[in-house]
mmCIF file of C-alpha atoms in Angstrom:
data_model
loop_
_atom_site.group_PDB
_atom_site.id
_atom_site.type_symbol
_atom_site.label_atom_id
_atom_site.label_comp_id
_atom_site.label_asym_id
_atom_site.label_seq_id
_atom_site.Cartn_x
_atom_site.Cartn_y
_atom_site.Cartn_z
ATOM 1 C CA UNK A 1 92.916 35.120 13.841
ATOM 2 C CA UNK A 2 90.173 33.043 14.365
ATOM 3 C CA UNK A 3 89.544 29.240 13.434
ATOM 4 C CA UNK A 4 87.022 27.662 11.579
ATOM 5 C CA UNK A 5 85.974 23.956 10.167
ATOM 6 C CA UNK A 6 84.386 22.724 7.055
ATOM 7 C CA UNK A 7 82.057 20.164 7.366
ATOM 8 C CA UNK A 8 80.523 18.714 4.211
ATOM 9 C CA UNK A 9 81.281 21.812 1.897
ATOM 10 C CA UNK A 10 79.856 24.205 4.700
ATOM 11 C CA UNK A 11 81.845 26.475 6.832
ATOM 12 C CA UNK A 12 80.782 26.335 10.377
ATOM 13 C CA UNK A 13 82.186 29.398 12.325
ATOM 14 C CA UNK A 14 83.699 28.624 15.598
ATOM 15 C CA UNK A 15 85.067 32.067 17.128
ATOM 16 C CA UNK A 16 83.080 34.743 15.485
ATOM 17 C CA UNK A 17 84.738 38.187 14.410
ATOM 18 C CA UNK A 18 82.167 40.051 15.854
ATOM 19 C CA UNK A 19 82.553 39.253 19.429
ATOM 20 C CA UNK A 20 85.930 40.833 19.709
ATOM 21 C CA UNK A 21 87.098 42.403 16.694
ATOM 22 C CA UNK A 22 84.135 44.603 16.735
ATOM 23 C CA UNK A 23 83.966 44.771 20.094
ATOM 24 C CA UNK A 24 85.095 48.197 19.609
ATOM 25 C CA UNK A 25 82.636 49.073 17.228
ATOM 26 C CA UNK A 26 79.770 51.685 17.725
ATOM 27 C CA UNK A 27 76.403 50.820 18.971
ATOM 28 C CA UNK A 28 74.884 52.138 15.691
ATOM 29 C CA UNK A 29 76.518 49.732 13.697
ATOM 30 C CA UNK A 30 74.669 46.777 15.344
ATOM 31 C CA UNK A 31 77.601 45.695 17.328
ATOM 32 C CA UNK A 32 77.659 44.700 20.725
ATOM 33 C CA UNK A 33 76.254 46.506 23.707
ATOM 34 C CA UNK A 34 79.492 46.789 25.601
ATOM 35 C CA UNK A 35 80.908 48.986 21.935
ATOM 36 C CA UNK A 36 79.151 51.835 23.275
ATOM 37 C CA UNK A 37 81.218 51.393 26.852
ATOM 38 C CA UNK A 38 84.022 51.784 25.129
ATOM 39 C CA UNK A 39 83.142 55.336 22.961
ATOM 40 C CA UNK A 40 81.867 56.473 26.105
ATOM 41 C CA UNK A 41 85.222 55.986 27.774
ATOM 42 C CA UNK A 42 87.463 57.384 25.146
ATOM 43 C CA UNK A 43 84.587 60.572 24.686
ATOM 44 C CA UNK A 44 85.454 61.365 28.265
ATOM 45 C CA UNK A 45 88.797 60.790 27.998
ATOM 46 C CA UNK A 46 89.195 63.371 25.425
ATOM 47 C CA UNK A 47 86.863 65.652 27.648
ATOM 48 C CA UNK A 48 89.116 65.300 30.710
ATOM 49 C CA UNK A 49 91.972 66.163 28.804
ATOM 50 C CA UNK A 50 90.053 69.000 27.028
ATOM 51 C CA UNK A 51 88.585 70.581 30.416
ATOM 52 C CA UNK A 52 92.323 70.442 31.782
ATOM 53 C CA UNK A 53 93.870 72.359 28.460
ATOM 54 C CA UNK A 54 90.635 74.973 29.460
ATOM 55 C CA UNK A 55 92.505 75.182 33.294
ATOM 56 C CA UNK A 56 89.303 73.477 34.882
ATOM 57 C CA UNK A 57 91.608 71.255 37.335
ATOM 58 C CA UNK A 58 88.637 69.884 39.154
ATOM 59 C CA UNK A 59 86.032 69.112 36.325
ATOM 60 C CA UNK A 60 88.854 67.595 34.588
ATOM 61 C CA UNK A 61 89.744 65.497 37.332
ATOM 62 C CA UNK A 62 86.325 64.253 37.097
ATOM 63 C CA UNK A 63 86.150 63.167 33.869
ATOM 64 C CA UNK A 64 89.362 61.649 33.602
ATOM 65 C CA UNK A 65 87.739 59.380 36.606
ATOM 66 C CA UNK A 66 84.478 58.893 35.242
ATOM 67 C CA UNK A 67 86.738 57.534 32.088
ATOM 68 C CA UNK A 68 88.726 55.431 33.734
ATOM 69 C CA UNK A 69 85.215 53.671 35.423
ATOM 70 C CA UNK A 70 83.950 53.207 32.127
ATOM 71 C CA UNK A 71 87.091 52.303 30.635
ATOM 72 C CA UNK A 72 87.541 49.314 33.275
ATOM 73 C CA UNK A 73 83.765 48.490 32.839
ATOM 74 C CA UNK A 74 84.166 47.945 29.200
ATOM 75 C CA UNK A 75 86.922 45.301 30.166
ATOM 76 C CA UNK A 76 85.066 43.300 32.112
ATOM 77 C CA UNK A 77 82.279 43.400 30.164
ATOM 78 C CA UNK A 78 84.340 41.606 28.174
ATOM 79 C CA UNK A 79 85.812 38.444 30.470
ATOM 80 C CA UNK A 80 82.631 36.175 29.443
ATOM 81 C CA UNK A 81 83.180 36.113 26.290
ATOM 82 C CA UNK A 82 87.004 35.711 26.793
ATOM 83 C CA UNK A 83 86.296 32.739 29.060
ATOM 84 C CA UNK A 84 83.903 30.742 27.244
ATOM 85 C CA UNK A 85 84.156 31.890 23.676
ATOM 86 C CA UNK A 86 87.782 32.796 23.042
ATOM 87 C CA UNK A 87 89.191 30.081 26.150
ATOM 88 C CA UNK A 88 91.978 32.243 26.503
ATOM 89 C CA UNK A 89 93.013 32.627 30.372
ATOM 90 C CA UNK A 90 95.297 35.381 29.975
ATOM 91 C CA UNK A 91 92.626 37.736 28.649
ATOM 92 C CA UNK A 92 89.946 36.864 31.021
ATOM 93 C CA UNK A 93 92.387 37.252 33.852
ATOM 94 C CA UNK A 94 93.135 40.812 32.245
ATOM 95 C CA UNK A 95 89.430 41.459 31.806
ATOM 96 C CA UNK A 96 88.334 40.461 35.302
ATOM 97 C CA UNK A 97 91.414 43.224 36.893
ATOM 98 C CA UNK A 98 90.581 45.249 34.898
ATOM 99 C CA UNK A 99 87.817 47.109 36.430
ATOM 100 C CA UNK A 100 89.443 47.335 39.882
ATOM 101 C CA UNK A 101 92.678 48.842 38.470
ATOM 102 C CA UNK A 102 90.728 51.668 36.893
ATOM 103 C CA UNK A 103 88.852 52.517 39.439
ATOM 104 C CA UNK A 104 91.675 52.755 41.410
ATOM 105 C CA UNK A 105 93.326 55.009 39.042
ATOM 106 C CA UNK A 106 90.042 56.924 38.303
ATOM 107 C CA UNK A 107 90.080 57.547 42.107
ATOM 108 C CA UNK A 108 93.766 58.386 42.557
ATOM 109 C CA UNK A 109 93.113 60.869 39.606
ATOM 110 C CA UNK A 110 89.885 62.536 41.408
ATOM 111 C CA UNK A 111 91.720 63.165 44.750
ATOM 112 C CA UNK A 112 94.949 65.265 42.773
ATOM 113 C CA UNK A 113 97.122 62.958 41.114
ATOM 114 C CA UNK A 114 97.565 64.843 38.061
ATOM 115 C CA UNK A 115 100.465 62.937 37.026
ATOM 116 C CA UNK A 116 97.932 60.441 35.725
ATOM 117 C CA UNK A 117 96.733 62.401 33.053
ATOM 118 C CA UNK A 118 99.854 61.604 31.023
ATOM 119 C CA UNK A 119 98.511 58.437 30.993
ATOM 120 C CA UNK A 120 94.829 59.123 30.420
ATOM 121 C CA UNK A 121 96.456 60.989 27.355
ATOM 122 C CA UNK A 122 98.162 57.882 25.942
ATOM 123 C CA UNK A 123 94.771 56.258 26.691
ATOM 124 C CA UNK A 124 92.290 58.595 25.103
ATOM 125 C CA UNK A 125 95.046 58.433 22.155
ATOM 126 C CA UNK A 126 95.373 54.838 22.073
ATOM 127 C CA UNK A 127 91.517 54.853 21.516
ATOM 128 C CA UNK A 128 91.751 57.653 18.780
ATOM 129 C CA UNK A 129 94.123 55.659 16.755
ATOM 130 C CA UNK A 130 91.782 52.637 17.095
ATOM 131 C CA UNK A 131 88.191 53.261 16.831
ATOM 132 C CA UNK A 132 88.063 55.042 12.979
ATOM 133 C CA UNK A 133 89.839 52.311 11.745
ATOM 134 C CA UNK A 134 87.722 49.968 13.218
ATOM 135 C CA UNK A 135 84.529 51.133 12.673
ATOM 136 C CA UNK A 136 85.133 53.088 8.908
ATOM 137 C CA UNK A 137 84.559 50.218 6.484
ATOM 138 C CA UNK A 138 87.142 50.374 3.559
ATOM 139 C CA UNK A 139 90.059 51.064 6.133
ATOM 140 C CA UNK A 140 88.895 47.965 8.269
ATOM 141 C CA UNK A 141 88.461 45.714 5.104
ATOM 142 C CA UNK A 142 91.714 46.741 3.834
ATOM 143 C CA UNK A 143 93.461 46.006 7.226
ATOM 144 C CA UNK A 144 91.944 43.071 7.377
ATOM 145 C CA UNK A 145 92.578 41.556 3.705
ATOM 146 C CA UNK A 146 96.066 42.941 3.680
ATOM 147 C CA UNK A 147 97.310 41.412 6.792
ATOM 148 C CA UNK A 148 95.313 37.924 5.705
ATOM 149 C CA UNK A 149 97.143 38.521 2.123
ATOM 150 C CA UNK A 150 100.786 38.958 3.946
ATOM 151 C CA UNK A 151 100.149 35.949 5.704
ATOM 152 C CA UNK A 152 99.024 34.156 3.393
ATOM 153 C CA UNK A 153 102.501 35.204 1.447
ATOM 154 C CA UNK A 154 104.635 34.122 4.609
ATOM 155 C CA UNK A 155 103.277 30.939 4.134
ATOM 156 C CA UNK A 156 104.246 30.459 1.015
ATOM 157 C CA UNK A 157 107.779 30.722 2.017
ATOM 158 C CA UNK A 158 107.269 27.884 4.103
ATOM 159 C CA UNK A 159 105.766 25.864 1.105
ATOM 160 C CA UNK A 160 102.132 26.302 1.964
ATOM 161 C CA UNK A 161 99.937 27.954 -0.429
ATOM 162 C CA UNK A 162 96.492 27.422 0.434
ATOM 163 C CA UNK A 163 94.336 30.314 -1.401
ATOM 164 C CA UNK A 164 92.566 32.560 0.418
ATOM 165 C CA UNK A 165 88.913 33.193 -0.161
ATOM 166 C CA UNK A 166 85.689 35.067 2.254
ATOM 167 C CA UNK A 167 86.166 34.041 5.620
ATOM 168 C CA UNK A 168 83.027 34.312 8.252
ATOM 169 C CA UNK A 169 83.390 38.134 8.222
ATOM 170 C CA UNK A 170 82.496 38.274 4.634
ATOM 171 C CA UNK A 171 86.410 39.357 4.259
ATOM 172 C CA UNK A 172 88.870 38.153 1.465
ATOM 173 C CA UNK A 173 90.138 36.896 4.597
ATOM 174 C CA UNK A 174 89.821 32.858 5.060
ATOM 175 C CA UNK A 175 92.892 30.459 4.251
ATOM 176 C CA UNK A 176 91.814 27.750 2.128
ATOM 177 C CA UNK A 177 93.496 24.751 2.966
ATOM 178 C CA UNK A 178 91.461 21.424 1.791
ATOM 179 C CA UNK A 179 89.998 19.890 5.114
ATOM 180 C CA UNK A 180 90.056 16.354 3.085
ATOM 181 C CA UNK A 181 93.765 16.974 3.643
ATOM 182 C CA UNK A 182 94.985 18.141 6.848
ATOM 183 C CA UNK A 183 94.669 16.557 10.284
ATOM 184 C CA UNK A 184 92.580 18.891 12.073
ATOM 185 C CA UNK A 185 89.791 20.132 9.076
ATOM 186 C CA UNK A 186 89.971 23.221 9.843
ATOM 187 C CA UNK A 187 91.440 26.578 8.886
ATOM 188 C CA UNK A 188 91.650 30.123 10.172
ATOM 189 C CA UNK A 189 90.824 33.592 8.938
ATOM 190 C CA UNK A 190 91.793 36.897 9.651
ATOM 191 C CA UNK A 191 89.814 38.917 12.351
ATOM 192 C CA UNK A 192 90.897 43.463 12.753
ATOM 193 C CA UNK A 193 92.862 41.734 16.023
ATOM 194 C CA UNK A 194 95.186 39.760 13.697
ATOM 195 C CA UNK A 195 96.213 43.255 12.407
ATOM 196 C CA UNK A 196 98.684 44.071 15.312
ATOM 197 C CA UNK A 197 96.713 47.412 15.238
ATOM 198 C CA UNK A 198 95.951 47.058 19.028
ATOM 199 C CA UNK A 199 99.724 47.204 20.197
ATOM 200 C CA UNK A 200 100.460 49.658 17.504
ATOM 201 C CA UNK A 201 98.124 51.903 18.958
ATOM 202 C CA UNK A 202 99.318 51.134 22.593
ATOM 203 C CA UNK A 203 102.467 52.463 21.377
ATOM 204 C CA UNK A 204 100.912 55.375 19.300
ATOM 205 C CA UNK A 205 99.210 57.134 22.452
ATOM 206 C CA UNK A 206 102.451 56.560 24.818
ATOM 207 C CA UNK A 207 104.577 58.208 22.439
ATOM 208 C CA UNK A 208 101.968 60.937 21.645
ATOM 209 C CA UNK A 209 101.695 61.885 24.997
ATOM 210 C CA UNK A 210 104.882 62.587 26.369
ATOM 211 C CA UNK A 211 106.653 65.824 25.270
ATOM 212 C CA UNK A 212 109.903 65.209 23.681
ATOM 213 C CA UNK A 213 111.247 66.224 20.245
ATOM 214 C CA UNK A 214 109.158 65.380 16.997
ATOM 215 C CA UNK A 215 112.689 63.542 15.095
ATOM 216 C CA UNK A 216 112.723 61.342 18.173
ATOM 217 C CA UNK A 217 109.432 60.509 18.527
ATOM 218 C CA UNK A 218 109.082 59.388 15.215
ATOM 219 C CA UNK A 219 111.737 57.270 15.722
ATOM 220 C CA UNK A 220 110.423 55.216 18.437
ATOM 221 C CA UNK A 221 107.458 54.989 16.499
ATOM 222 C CA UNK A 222 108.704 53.516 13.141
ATOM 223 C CA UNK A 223 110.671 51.265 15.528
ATOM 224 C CA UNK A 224 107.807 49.998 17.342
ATOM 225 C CA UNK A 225 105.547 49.999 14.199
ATOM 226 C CA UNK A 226 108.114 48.151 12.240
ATOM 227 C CA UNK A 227 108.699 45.034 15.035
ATOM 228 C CA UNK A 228 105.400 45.481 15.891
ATOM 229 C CA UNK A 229 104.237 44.243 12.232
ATOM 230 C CA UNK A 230 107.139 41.329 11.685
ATOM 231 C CA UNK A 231 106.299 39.802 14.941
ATOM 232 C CA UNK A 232 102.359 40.073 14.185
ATOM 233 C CA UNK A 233 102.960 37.979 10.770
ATOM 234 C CA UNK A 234 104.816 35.692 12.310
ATOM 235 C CA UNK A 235 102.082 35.385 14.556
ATOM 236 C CA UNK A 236 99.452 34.923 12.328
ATOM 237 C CA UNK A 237 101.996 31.966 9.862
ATOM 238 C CA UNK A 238 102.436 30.253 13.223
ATOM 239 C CA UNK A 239 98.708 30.224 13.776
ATOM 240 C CA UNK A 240 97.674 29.726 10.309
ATOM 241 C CA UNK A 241 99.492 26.316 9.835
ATOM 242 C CA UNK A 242 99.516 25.054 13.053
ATOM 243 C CA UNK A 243 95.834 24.849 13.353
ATOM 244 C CA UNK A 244 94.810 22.937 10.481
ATOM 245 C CA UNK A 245 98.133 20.852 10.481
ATOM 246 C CA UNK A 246 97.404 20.052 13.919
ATOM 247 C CA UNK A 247 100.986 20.687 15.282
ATOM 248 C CA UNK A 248 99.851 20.340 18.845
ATOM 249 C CA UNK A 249 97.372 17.679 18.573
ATOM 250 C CA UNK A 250 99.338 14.888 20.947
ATOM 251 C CA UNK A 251 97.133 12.423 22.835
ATOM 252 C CA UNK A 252 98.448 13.629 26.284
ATOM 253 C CA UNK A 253 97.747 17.233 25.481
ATOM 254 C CA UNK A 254 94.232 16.923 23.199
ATOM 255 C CA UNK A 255 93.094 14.999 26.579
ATOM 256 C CA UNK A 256 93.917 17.962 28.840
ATOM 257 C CA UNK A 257 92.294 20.001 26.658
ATOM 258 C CA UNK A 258 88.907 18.334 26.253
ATOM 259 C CA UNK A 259 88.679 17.358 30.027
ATOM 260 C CA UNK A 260 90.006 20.205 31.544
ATOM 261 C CA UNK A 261 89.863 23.325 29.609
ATOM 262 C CA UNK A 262 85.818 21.785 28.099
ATOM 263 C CA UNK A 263 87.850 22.325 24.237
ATOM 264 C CA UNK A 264 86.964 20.514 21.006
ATOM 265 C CA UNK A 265 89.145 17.809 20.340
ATOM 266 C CA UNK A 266 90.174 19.122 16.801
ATOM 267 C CA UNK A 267 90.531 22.772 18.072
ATOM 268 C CA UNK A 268 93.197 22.184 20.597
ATOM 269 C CA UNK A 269 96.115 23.018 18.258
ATOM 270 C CA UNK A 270 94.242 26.184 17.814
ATOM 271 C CA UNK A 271 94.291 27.012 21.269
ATOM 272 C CA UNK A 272 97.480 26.399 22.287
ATOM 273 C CA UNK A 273 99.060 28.183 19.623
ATOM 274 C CA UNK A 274 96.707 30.967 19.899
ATOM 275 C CA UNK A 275 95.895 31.401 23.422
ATOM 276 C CA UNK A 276 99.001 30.324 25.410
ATOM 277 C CA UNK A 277 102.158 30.390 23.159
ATOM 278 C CA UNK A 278 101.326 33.372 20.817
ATOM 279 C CA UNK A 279 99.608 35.355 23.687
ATOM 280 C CA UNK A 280 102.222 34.501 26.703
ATOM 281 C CA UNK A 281 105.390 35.566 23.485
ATOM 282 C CA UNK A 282 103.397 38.528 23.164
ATOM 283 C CA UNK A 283 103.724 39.791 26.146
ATOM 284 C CA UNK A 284 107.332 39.207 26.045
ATOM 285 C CA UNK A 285 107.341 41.248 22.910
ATOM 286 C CA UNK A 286 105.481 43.511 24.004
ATOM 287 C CA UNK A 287 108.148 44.078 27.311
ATOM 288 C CA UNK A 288 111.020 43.799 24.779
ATOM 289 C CA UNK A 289 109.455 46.719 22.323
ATOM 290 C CA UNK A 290 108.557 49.079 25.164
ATOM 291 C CA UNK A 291 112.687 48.654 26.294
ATOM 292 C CA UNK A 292 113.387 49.835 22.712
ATOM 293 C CA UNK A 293 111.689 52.483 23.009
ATOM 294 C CA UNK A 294 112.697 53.788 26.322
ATOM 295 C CA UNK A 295 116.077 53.600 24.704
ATOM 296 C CA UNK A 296 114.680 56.285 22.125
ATOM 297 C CA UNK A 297 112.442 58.183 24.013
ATOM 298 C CA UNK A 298 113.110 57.556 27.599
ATOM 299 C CA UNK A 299 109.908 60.278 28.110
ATOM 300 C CA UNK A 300 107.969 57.319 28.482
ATOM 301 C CA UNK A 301 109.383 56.150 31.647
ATOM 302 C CA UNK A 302 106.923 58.639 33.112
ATOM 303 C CA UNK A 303 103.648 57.373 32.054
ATOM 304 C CA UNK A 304 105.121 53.662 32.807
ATOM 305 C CA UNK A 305 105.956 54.676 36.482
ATOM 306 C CA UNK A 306 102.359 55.770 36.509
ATOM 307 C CA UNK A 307 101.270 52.287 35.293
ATOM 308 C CA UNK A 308 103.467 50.968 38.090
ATOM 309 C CA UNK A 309 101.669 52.709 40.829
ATOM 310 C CA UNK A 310 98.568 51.376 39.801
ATOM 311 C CA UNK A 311 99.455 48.086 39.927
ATOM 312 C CA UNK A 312 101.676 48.088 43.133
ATOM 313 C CA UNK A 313 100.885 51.490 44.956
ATOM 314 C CA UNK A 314 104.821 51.825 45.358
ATOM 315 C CA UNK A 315 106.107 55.031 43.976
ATOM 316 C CA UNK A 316 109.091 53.546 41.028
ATOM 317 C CA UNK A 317 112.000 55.533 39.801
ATOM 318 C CA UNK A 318 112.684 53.687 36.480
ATOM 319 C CA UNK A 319 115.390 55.909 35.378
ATOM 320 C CA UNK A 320 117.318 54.891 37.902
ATOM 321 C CA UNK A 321 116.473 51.376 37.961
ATOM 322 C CA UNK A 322 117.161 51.309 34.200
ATOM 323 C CA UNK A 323 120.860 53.631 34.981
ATOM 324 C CA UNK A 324 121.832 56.482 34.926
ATOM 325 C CA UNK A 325 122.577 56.202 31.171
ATOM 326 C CA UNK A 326 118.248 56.868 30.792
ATOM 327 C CA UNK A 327 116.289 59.850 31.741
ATOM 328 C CA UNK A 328 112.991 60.499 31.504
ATOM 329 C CA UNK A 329 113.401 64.060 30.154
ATOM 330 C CA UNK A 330 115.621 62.815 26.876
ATOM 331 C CA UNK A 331 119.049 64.103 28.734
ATOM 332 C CA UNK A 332 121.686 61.574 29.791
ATOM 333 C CA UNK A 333 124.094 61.182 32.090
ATOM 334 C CA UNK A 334 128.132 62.710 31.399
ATOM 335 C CA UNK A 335 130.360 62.991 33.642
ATOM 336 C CA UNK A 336 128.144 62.929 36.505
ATOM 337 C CA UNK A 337 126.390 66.158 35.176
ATOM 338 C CA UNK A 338 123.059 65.925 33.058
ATOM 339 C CA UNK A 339 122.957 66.802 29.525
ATOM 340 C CA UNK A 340 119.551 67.475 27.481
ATOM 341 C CA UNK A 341 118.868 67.379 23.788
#
């Protein structure tokens, strides 16, 4: 979601869609030089994993860590814009690690450790699910104006009912709220990252690329789909109304904002719901989500260890950490012998 201000019947876009929604777009669309970093990386993703289904161990090896070099490339391609346009620290810090982390894993995957490729599997997935409906036109409009249409609705349960009408992406997408009448004077519209489809499809490839049984899998998935959508629309409500209501416009805090963090005055409501509560809850909902599934599929433990190791360089048995109760091959624990499915 993404804010913007009227100013004498004109709209005057402050974060533009195009920057990060279509970040992911193809180059042949017009978007952004750093979209074609990111088809690269998921193209040789899909490679890697292709050349290893083939049983060519060592080309594969080398795709999957020319991916991940791309992959972490694209990332911090991105940090500038998260820094200056979007102010959000979380992201830039992710952006700016980003490229270290996958070369490390790129280079931990070139000298044997195929236990990675689970993970460049969830990946290469994660990017499947993502790019078509991002770059196909009817499915991203209809993303896009549903999810601004569903807020719009939670609103309305709170007694706000504001209209909707074309936001800066030329989307049904913009909530109308009369800037003669709320503090701030401005409003927000509905960007593809509003959709929630970048954690859904974070939890589409993990799931896709463990092996466990189909009836489970599509458990977790629903599961994670379902919260993953509630929380997102409470999200964008929060967002939606506290930005042009100015919920977090107090003196002590707008004079942070502006000195420290170089914000607009009016925009810091924006900000802090946006960039440091919603983002910072995320996370924690994204932590809480990922337990649910484990609980489903544990299966996922494995590519999560993997994740680990990256980070830390410590080998992590989460099945154990997590009990005895939760193994990574479905089975659990009885009587001190293990059971499968």
């Amino acid at each position: 979601m993404w804010p913007s201000v009227t100013t004498v019947g004109l709209e005057t876009v402050v974060g533009l869609e195009s920057a990060t929604s279509g970040a992911l777009a193809p180059a042949v669309l017009g978007a952004q030089p750093t979209d074609a970093l990111a088809w690269i990386a998921i193209a040789t993703f899909v490679a890697a994993l292709l050349a290893r289904w083939r049983g060519a161990a060592g080309p594969a090896r080398s795709l999957g860590a020319a991916a991940w070099v791309a992959f972490g490339t694209y990332w911090l391609s991105m940090a500038p814009y998260y820094y200056y346009d979007v102010q959000s620290p979380l992201q830039t810090i992710l952006a700016l690690a980003a490229l270290p982390l996958c070369v490390y894993a790129g280079s931990l995957l070139f000298r044997g450790r195929d236990s990675l490729f689970v993970l460049t599997k969830a990946v290469a997935i994660m990017g499947v699910i993502y790019l078509p409906a991002e770059t196909i036109p009817f499915v991203r409009q209809w993303l896009i104006e549903t999810t601004a249409a569903q807020t719009h609705y939670g609103m309305e349960l709170l007694g706000h009912s504001p209209g909707i009408n074309e936001g800066a992406n030329g989307y049904e997408s913009r909530f109308d709220f009369d800037s003669d009448e709320t503090v701030t004077g401005r409003t927000t519209y509905i960007v593809m990252a509003c959709t929630g489809l970048g954690s859904m499809a974070i939890f589409g490839g993990l799931i896709a690329a463990v092996k466990a049984p189909l009836k489970r899998k599509a458990t977790a998935f629903a599961l994670a789909i379902g919260v993953i959508w509630f929380l997102n629309l409470v999200r964008n409500v929060f967002i939606g109304l506290a930005s042009p209501w100015g919920w977090f416009q107090q003196d002590w805090l707008v004079s942070f904002m502006t000195t420290y963090m170089g914000a607009e005055a009016n925009r810091v409501s924006y900000l802090v719901a946006h960039n440091y509560i919603s983002q910072l809850l995320s996370v924690v909902a994204l932590v809480g989500i990922t337990l649910l599934v484990i609980k489903i599929l544990p299966e996922v433990l494995r590519p999560l260890e993997e994740v680990l190791f990256i980070f830390t360089g410590t080998e992590y048995d989460l099945e154990r950490a997590l009990g005895n109760d939760v193994r990574a091959d479905g089975g659990t624990e009885v009587d001190g012998s293990r059971s499968g499915d």
